[in-house]
C-alpha cells in the first residue's frame, strides 16, 4: 500500500468533520497526562537536588559568616525564585517533546485543516490556527507568525486572540496549583484550561467579528503533507530550541525579578529589614490592589503581587509565590497556597492567569505587529478584562453550585 493511500486512510478519521476535534482533544489529553505523570516523577528528583543545593549554599554562607541580608537574598530570593522554576524543566521538556513529535509527524497540519470550519464561524480561516498553535509554545513567535496572513483584518484579529492560547510559560503555574489543589485530576484540569482558552478565543472572535473586525476571512488552501515517522534528531533539536528559551528566561528575567521581589518583601518603606513580609513594601503595594480580585475569590496581597510580576514573565507568578510564602519544597508551597486560595478560587486564579495580557515581550511583539501603541494597549486591556470577567463568572457561579 502506497504512502498516499495510507495517509488517506488515516485522514478519514483525523480530518473527519465530527471526529476531528474530539481526536485532537484526546491526543492533547494524552500529552498532558504524560507531561504530569512522567514529568512529576522526574520533578521529584529535581526538587531533591534543589533542596540539597539550597542547604549546601546556606551552610557555606553560614560558615563564611555572611550577613543575614546576603544569606536571605541568595537562599530565599535567588535560589528559591530561579530554582522553583527550574524544577518544572522535566514537565516543559516532555510537553515540547510531544508537540515536536506531533508537528514532525504531519498531524499539526491536519489540526489547522480541522479547525478551518470552526474558525470560519468566528470570521477567521484555518491559516490563523497556525499562529494560535505556535501560541501553545510561546506568544512572541506566535504573534510574529501572523505576518504570514495576507489579510490585515485576519492578522489583527489573530494577534488579539492568540494570547488566549496557553503558552508553555504558564505550565509551571498550572503545575503549582494542580499539585496543591487537584493532584488526582492534573491532566483533566490541564485540558479544561486549554479548552477554556480556546472557548474564550472563539467567543471573543464572534464578538469582534460583529463589532471591530467586520467582514469575511480570506479562503484557506493548504496541502497536507504525508504522515511520517518523526526523525529523532529533528524532534530533540526542536525540543531543545524551545527549552533553551525557557532556561534563558529563568537566568535573566526571573533572576532579576527574584532579586527585586526579595528586596521589596524583605524591607519596609524606611529600608529596615522586616521579620514578617506582611510588613514589607510589597505587602503595602499588594494590599492596595488585592481587593480588586475579591469577586474572583482571592483577596490576598501575595496573589495580586504574583499576577503583577507575571507581566515580566508568566513563570514569575511561581517564583513570586515561592519567595513570598518562604517555601523550599512542593509540600510547603502547597500548604501555603491553601492559606491563600480555596480549590474554587485557585481555579479562578488559573483562569485569570491564562487569559490576562501576556508578558512584556509578547506585548512588545503585539505593538510591533499592530504598528501602534494605542492598539497594543487596547488589545492588552481587552485580554485582561476578558480574564477578569471569566474569573469572576467561574468563582461566582461555582460558589452557587458548590
Short mmCIF file of C-alpha atoms in Angstrom, two decimals:
data_model
loop_
_atom_site.label_atom_id
_atom_site.label_comp_id
_atom_site.label_asym_id
_atom_site.label_seq_id
_atom_site.Cartn_x
_atom_site.Cartn_y
_atom_site.Cartn_z
CA UNK A 1 0.00 0.00 0.00
CA UNK A 2 1.45 3.40 -1.00
CA UNK A 3 2.22 6.17 1.48
CA UNK A 4 -0.55 8.34 -0.08
CA UNK A 5 -3.14 5.57 0.34
CA UNK A 6 -2.14 5.04 3.99
CA UNK A 7 -2.31 8.79 4.61
CA UNK A 8 -5.79 8.98 3.05
CA UNK A 9 -6.92 6.03 5.19
CA UNK A 10 -5.72 7.71 8.43
CA UNK A 11 -7.17 11.07 7.35
CA UNK A 12 -10.66 9.58 7.10
CA UNK A 13 -10.63 9.75 10.92
CA UNK A 14 -8.09 12.51 11.71
CA UNK A 15 -9.74 15.13 9.47
CA UNK A 16 -13.31 13.87 9.94
CA UNK A 17 -15.82 16.74 10.28
CA UNK A 18 -17.25 15.31 13.53
CA UNK A 19 -14.43 13.15 14.96
CA UNK A 20 -11.54 15.52 14.11
CA UNK A 21 -11.86 17.83 17.13
CA UNK A 22 -12.55 15.07 19.77
CA UNK A 23 -9.49 13.16 18.42
CA UNK A 24 -7.39 16.33 18.75
CA UNK A 25 -8.62 16.87 22.35
CA UNK A 26 -7.93 13.19 23.14
CA UNK A 27 -4.37 13.48 21.81
CA UNK A 28 -3.78 16.67 23.83
CA UNK A 29 -5.19 14.97 26.96
CA UNK A 30 -2.65 12.15 26.47
CA UNK A 31 0.14 14.74 26.05
CA UNK A 32 -0.83 16.44 29.34
CA UNK A 33 -1.17 13.09 31.10
CA UNK A 34 2.42 12.24 30.12
CA UNK A 35 3.57 15.79 30.96
CA UNK A 36 2.33 15.42 34.52
CA UNK A 37 2.81 11.73 35.31
CA UNK A 38 6.31 11.21 33.86
CA UNK A 39 7.20 14.90 34.37
CA UNK A 40 6.19 14.94 38.05
CA UNK A 41 8.12 11.73 38.71
CA UNK A 42 11.31 13.36 37.35
CA UNK A 43 10.42 16.68 39.00
CA UNK A 44 10.70 14.97 42.40
CA UNK A 45 14.42 14.34 41.75
CA UNK A 46 14.92 17.94 40.64
CA UNK A 47 13.31 19.12 43.89
CA UNK A 48 15.57 16.90 45.98
CA UNK A 49 18.55 18.34 44.10
CA UNK A 50 17.31 21.89 44.70
CA UNK A 51 16.80 21.23 48.42
CA UNK A 52 20.31 19.79 48.70
CA UNK A 53 21.78 22.76 46.77
CA UNK A 54 19.83 25.28 48.89
CA UNK A 55 21.05 23.68 52.14
CA UNK A 56 24.63 23.49 50.82
CA UNK A 57 24.58 27.21 49.90
CA UNK A 58 23.07 28.08 53.30
CA UNK A 59 25.78 26.06 55.12
CA UNK A 60 28.53 27.70 53.05
CA UNK A 61 27.22 31.23 53.70
CA UNK A 62 26.84 30.49 57.43
CA UNK A 63 30.40 29.07 57.54
CA UNK A 64 31.92 32.21 55.97
CA UNK A 65 29.85 34.44 58.27
CA UNK A 66 27.84 36.16 55.52
CA UNK A 67 25.48 38.94 56.59
CA UNK A 68 21.86 37.93 57.25
CA UNK A 69 20.57 40.07 54.36
CA UNK A 70 23.03 38.48 51.90
CA UNK A 71 22.12 34.96 53.03
CA UNK A 72 18.43 35.78 52.69
CA UNK A 73 18.95 37.33 49.21
CA UNK A 74 20.83 34.29 47.88
CA UNK A 75 18.84 31.49 49.58
CA UNK A 76 15.30 32.95 49.89
CA UNK A 77 15.49 35.17 46.80
CA UNK A 78 17.70 33.81 44.00
CA UNK A 79 17.85 30.06 44.79
CA UNK A 80 14.15 29.84 45.74
CA UNK A 81 12.96 32.02 42.82
CA UNK A 82 15.06 30.59 39.98
CA UNK A 83 15.17 27.08 41.47
CA UNK A 84 11.38 27.00 41.86
CA UNK A 85 11.08 27.47 38.08
CA UNK A 86 13.88 25.03 37.15
CA UNK A 87 12.09 22.16 38.92
CA UNK A 88 9.47 22.35 36.14
CA UNK A 89 12.08 21.57 33.46
CA UNK A 90 11.04 17.87 33.16
CA UNK A 91 7.39 18.89 32.52
CA UNK A 92 8.48 21.51 29.96
CA UNK A 93 10.81 19.05 28.18
CA UNK A 94 8.09 16.40 27.90
CA UNK A 95 5.47 18.88 26.64
CA UNK A 96 7.85 20.22 23.98
CA UNK A 97 8.97 16.71 23.03
CA UNK A 98 5.34 15.65 22.46
CA UNK A 99 4.46 18.79 20.48
CA UNK A 100 7.61 18.47 18.34
CA UNK A 101 6.71 14.81 17.63
CA UNK A 102 3.16 15.76 16.57
CA UNK A 103 4.44 18.59 14.38
CA UNK A 104 7.08 16.42 12.67
CA UNK A 105 4.59 13.60 12.06
CA UNK A 106 2.40 15.86 9.89
CA UNK A 107 -0.53 15.81 12.34
CA UNK A 108 -0.46 19.52 13.26
CA UNK A 109 -1.21 20.48 9.65
CA UNK A 110 -4.39 18.36 9.95
CA UNK A 111 -5.39 20.28 13.08
CA UNK A 112 -5.29 23.56 11.11
CA UNK A 113 -7.45 21.90 8.43
CA UNK A 114 -9.95 20.57 11.00
CA UNK A 115 -10.10 23.96 12.76
CA UNK A 116 -10.76 25.85 9.50
CA UNK A 117 -14.51 25.11 9.63
CA UNK A 118 -14.73 26.23 13.26
CA UNK A 119 -12.59 29.34 12.71
CA UNK A 120 -14.70 30.42 9.72
CA UNK A 121 -17.65 30.77 12.10
CA UNK A 122 -15.72 33.46 14.00
CA UNK A 123 -14.52 35.16 10.83
CA UNK A 124 -11.04 33.62 10.53
CA UNK A 125 -9.55 30.89 8.36
CA UNK A 126 -7.61 27.74 9.28
CA UNK A 127 -4.45 29.67 8.39
CA UNK A 128 -4.94 31.69 11.62
CA UNK A 129 -4.76 28.46 13.62
CA UNK A 130 -1.05 28.10 12.77
CA UNK A 131 -0.04 31.20 14.83
CA UNK A 132 -2.52 30.09 17.51
CA UNK A 133 -0.86 26.68 17.58
CA UNK A 134 2.56 28.32 17.92
CA UNK A 135 0.94 30.25 20.81
CA UNK A 136 0.79 26.99 22.79
CA UNK A 137 4.59 27.23 22.85
CA UNK A 138 5.14 30.99 23.18
CA UNK A 139 3.04 34.05 22.32
CA UNK A 140 6.01 36.05 20.95
CA UNK A 141 6.79 33.91 17.84
CA UNK A 142 3.03 33.25 17.51
CA UNK A 143 2.28 36.97 17.19
CA UNK A 144 5.20 37.37 14.76
CA UNK A 145 3.86 34.41 12.72
CA UNK A 146 0.72 36.43 11.91
CA UNK A 147 2.86 38.15 9.24
CA UNK A 148 2.11 35.16 7.01
CA UNK A 149 -1.59 36.15 6.90
CA UNK A 150 -2.37 38.13 3.74
CA UNK A 151 -5.45 39.92 5.13
CA UNK A 152 -4.79 42.86 7.51
CA UNK A 153 -8.14 42.18 9.23
CA UNK A 154 -7.30 38.47 9.83
CA UNK A 155 -3.82 39.41 11.05
CA UNK A 156 -5.00 41.94 13.66
CA UNK A 157 -7.82 39.71 14.87
CA UNK A 158 -5.40 36.76 15.24
CA UNK A 159 -2.99 38.95 17.28
CA UNK A 160 -5.84 39.78 19.70
CA UNK A 161 -6.92 36.12 20.09
CA UNK A 162 -3.58 34.24 20.07
CA UNK A 163 -2.53 35.09 23.69
CA UNK A 164 -5.67 33.26 24.92
CA UNK A 165 -3.85 30.04 23.97
CA UNK A 166 -1.95 28.64 26.95
CA UNK A 167 1.76 29.27 26.33
CA UNK A 168 4.37 27.00 27.93
CA UNK A 169 5.36 29.76 30.39
CA UNK A 170 2.01 29.17 32.13
CA UNK A 171 2.74 25.45 32.60
CA UNK A 172 4.66 25.96 35.91
CA UNK A 173 1.65 27.92 37.26
CA UNK A 174 -0.71 25.05 36.33
CA UNK A 175 1.72 22.59 37.88
CA UNK A 176 1.94 24.58 41.13
CA UNK A 177 -1.84 24.99 41.54
CA UNK A 178 -2.81 21.44 40.44
CA UNK A 179 -0.21 19.93 42.83
CA UNK A 180 -1.75 21.93 45.69
CA UNK A 181 -5.48 21.56 44.93
CA UNK A 182 -6.11 18.96 42.20
CA UNK A 183 -3.31 16.35 42.47
CA UNK A 184 -5.55 13.46 41.34
CA UNK A 185 -7.00 15.32 38.34
CA UNK A 186 -3.97 17.19 36.95
CA UNK A 187 -4.45 16.13 33.30
CA UNK A 188 -8.20 16.87 33.43
CA UNK A 189 -7.61 20.36 34.90
CA UNK A 190 -4.94 21.00 32.23
CA UNK A 191 -7.24 20.02 29.37
CA UNK A 192 -10.07 22.15 30.83
CA UNK A 193 -7.71 25.18 30.99
CA UNK A 194 -6.55 24.75 27.39
CA UNK A 195 -10.16 24.30 26.27
CA UNK A 196 -11.18 27.39 28.29
CA UNK A 197 -8.57 29.46 26.43
CA UNK A 198 -9.87 28.18 23.07
CA UNK A 199 -13.53 28.79 24.04
CA UNK A 200 -12.77 32.37 25.17
CA UNK A 201 -10.88 32.94 21.88
CA UNK A 202 -13.93 31.66 19.94
CA UNK A 203 -16.40 33.84 21.90
CA UNK A 204 -14.08 36.85 21.55
CA UNK A 205 -13.81 36.14 17.82
CA UNK A 206 -17.61 36.16 17.49
CA UNK A 207 -17.81 39.44 19.39
CA UNK A 208 -15.00 41.09 17.38
CA UNK A 209 -16.45 39.83 14.08
CA UNK A 210 -19.73 41.60 14.87
CA UNK A 211 -18.05 44.82 16.06
CA UNK A 212 -14.47 45.91 15.25
CA UNK A 213 -13.45 43.33 12.64
CA UNK A 214 -16.49 43.04 10.39
CA UNK A 215 -16.17 41.17 7.09
CA UNK A 216 -15.10 37.71 5.93
CA UNK A 217 -11.80 35.86 6.15
CA UNK A 218 -9.71 35.02 3.10
CA UNK A 219 -10.09 31.47 1.67
CA UNK A 220 -7.82 28.78 3.14
CA UNK A 221 -5.93 26.42 0.82
CA UNK A 222 -3.38 24.03 2.29
CA UNK A 223 -1.54 20.99 1.02
CA UNK A 224 -1.48 18.32 3.72
CA UNK A 225 1.89 16.53 3.99
CA UNK A 226 2.04 12.73 4.10
CA UNK A 227 2.29 11.19 7.59
CA UNK A 228 5.83 10.19 8.53
CA UNK A 229 7.70 8.81 11.49
CA UNK A 230 9.41 11.84 13.06
CA UNK A 231 13.21 11.97 12.92
CA UNK A 232 14.58 11.63 16.46
CA UNK A 233 17.38 14.17 15.90
CA UNK A 234 14.97 16.75 14.45
CA UNK A 235 12.45 16.28 17.32
CA UNK A 236 15.16 16.57 20.01
CA UNK A 237 16.62 19.65 18.33
CA UNK A 238 13.17 21.25 18.15
CA UNK A 239 12.56 20.43 21.83
CA UNK A 240 15.97 21.83 22.86
CA UNK A 241 15.41 25.11 20.95
CA UNK A 242 12.16 25.68 22.87
CA UNK A 243 13.61 24.59 26.23
CA UNK A 244 16.62 26.88 25.69
CA UNK A 245 14.25 29.89 25.60
CA UNK A 246 12.78 28.72 28.92
CA UNK A 247 16.25 28.40 30.50
CA UNK A 248 17.36 31.75 29.11
CA UNK A 249 14.30 33.39 30.70
CA UNK A 250 14.97 31.64 34.03
CA UNK A 251 18.52 33.02 34.23
CA UNK A 252 17.72 36.55 33.01
CA UNK A 253 14.21 37.92 33.62
CA UNK A 254 13.30 35.60 36.52
CA UNK A 255 16.76 36.01 38.11
CA UNK A 256 16.32 39.83 38.14
CA UNK A 257 12.62 39.60 39.14
CA UNK A 258 13.53 37.28 42.06
CA UNK A 259 16.04 39.83 43.41
CA UNK A 260 13.53 42.70 43.07
CA UNK A 261 10.74 40.66 44.74
CA UNK A 262 13.08 39.58 47.55
CA UNK A 263 14.09 43.21 48.19
CA UNK A 264 10.52 44.54 48.18
CA UNK A 265 9.26 41.78 50.51
CA UNK A 266 12.26 41.97 52.88
CA UNK A 267 12.28 45.71 53.59
CA UNK A 268 9.76 48.34 54.71
CA UNK A 269 9.47 51.89 53.30
CA UNK A 270 12.22 53.08 55.72
CA UNK A 271 14.50 50.36 54.33
CA UNK A 272 14.53 48.42 57.61
CA UNK A 273 14.64 44.65 57.14
CA UNK A 274 11.30 43.17 58.29
CA UNK A 275 10.79 39.95 60.23
CA UNK A 276 7.36 39.41 58.66
CA UNK A 277 6.87 40.02 54.92
CA UNK A 278 3.33 41.27 55.70
CA UNK A 279 5.04 44.50 56.93
CA UNK A 280 7.06 44.92 53.72
CA UNK A 281 6.91 47.42 50.82
CA UNK A 282 5.50 44.68 48.61
CA UNK A 283 2.70 43.86 51.08
CA UNK A 284 1.61 47.50 51.24
CA UNK A 285 1.52 47.76 47.41
CA UNK A 286 -0.17 44.37 47.00
CA UNK A 287 -2.76 45.16 49.69
CA UNK A 288 -4.00 48.18 47.71
CA UNK A 289 -4.59 46.01 44.61
CA UNK A 290 -5.83 42.84 46.38
CA UNK A 291 -9.50 43.92 46.92
CA UNK A 292 -9.91 44.25 43.13
CA UNK A 293 -9.73 40.44 42.95
CA UNK A 294 -12.36 39.78 45.64
CA UNK A 295 -15.04 38.88 43.01
CA UNK A 296 -12.63 36.18 41.74
CA UNK A 297 -12.44 34.66 45.23
CA UNK A 298 -8.99 35.74 46.36
CA UNK A 299 -8.16 38.90 48.30
CA UNK A 300 -4.54 38.30 49.34
CA UNK A 301 -1.64 40.67 48.63
CA UNK A 302 0.61 37.73 47.68
CA UNK A 303 -1.76 36.56 44.93
CA UNK A 304 -2.22 40.06 43.46
CA UNK A 305 1.54 40.72 43.62
CA UNK A 306 2.23 37.44 41.78
CA UNK A 307 -0.14 38.50 38.99
CA UNK A 308 1.64 41.85 38.65
CA UNK A 309 5.09 40.20 38.39
CA UNK A 310 3.52 37.91 35.78
CA UNK A 311 3.73 40.88 33.41
CA UNK A 312 7.54 40.45 33.27
CA UNK A 313 7.25 36.71 32.52
CA UNK A 314 4.40 34.36 33.37
CA UNK A 315 6.83 31.99 35.15
CA UNK A 316 7.42 34.82 37.66
CA UNK A 317 4.00 34.04 39.18
CA UNK A 318 5.51 30.79 40.54
CA UNK A 319 8.82 32.31 41.69
CA UNK A 320 6.94 35.20 43.37
CA UNK A 321 4.60 32.91 45.34
CA UNK A 322 7.57 30.65 46.23
CA UNK A 323 9.52 33.62 47.63
CA UNK A 324 6.54 35.28 49.33
CA UNK A 325 5.45 32.09 51.12
CA UNK A 326 9.04 31.21 52.06
CA UNK A 327 8.63 27.73 50.59
CA UNK A 328 11.57 25.48 49.73
CA UNK A 329 9.61 22.31 48.85
CA UNK A 330 6.46 21.49 46.90
CA UNK A 331 4.73 20.33 50.10
CA UNK A 332 5.46 23.64 51.86
CA UNK A 333 4.24 25.63 48.85
CA UNK A 334 1.03 23.58 48.63
CA UNK A 335 0.34 24.13 52.33
CA UNK A 336 0.99 27.88 51.98
CA UNK A 337 -1.26 28.17 48.90
CA UNK A 338 -4.09 26.51 50.86
CA UNK A 339 -3.97 29.58 53.17
CA UNK A 340 -4.39 31.92 50.16
CA UNK A 341 -6.92 30.04 47.97
CA UNK A 342 -9.78 27.57 48.15
CA UNK A 343 -9.92 24.97 45.30
CA UNK A 344 -12.56 27.11 43.54
CA UNK A 345 -10.69 30.43 43.89
CA UNK A 346 -7.48 28.62 42.84
CA UNK A 347 -9.22 27.58 39.61
CA UNK A 348 -10.49 31.14 39.00
CA UNK A 349 -6.89 32.36 39.63
CA UNK A 350 -5.73 29.89 36.97
CA UNK A 351 -8.42 31.09 34.55
CA UNK A 352 -7.32 34.71 35.07
CA UNK A 353 -3.67 33.72 34.61
CA UNK A 354 -4.34 32.05 31.24
CA UNK A 355 -6.32 34.93 29.81
CA UNK A 356 -4.92 38.21 31.10
CA UNK A 357 -2.48 40.22 28.98
CA UNK A 358 0.66 38.28 28.05
CA UNK A 359 4.18 39.12 29.22
CA UNK A 360 6.07 42.31 28.32
CA UNK A 361 7.89 40.56 25.43
CA UNK A 362 4.57 39.48 23.85
CA UNK A 363 3.13 42.96 24.42
CA UNK A 364 6.15 44.44 22.60
CA UNK A 365 5.61 41.96 19.73
CA UNK A 366 1.92 43.00 19.56
CA UNK A 367 2.86 46.66 19.41
CA UNK A 368 5.36 45.97 16.61
CA UNK A 369 2.93 43.87 14.54
CA UNK A 370 -0.11 46.11 15.12
CA UNK A 371 2.02 49.17 14.34
CA UNK A 372 0.53 51.29 17.11
CA UNK A 373 0.98 51.60 20.88
CA UNK A 374 -2.69 52.57 21.27
CA UNK A 375 -3.89 49.35 19.55
CA UNK A 376 -1.45 47.27 21.63
CA UNK A 377 -2.72 48.84 24.90
CA UNK A 378 -6.37 48.34 23.87
CA UNK A 379 -5.59 44.70 22.99
CA UNK A 380 -3.93 44.10 26.39
CA UNK A 381 -6.82 45.87 28.18
CA UNK A 382 -9.37 43.71 26.33
CA UNK A 383 -7.49 40.49 27.23
CA UNK A 384 -7.27 41.50 30.91
CA UNK A 385 -10.94 42.50 31.05
CA UNK A 386 -11.92 39.15 29.46
CA UNK A 387 -9.76 37.37 32.09
CA UNK A 388 -11.45 39.32 34.92
CA UNK A 389 -14.98 38.56 33.65
CA UNK A 390 -14.27 34.83 33.11
CA UNK A 391 -12.55 34.50 36.53
CA UNK A 392 -15.49 36.25 38.23
CA UNK A 393 -18.07 34.05 36.46
CA UNK A 394 -16.17 30.87 37.42
CA UNK A 395 -15.97 31.84 41.09
CA UNK A 396 -19.48 33.32 41.46
CA UNK A 397 -21.28 30.53 39.56
CA UNK A 398 -19.08 27.91 41.23
CA UNK A 399 -19.97 29.33 44.67
CA UNK A 400 -23.67 28.93 43.89
CA UNK A 401 -23.25 25.32 42.64
CA UNK A 402 -20.75 24.07 45.23
#
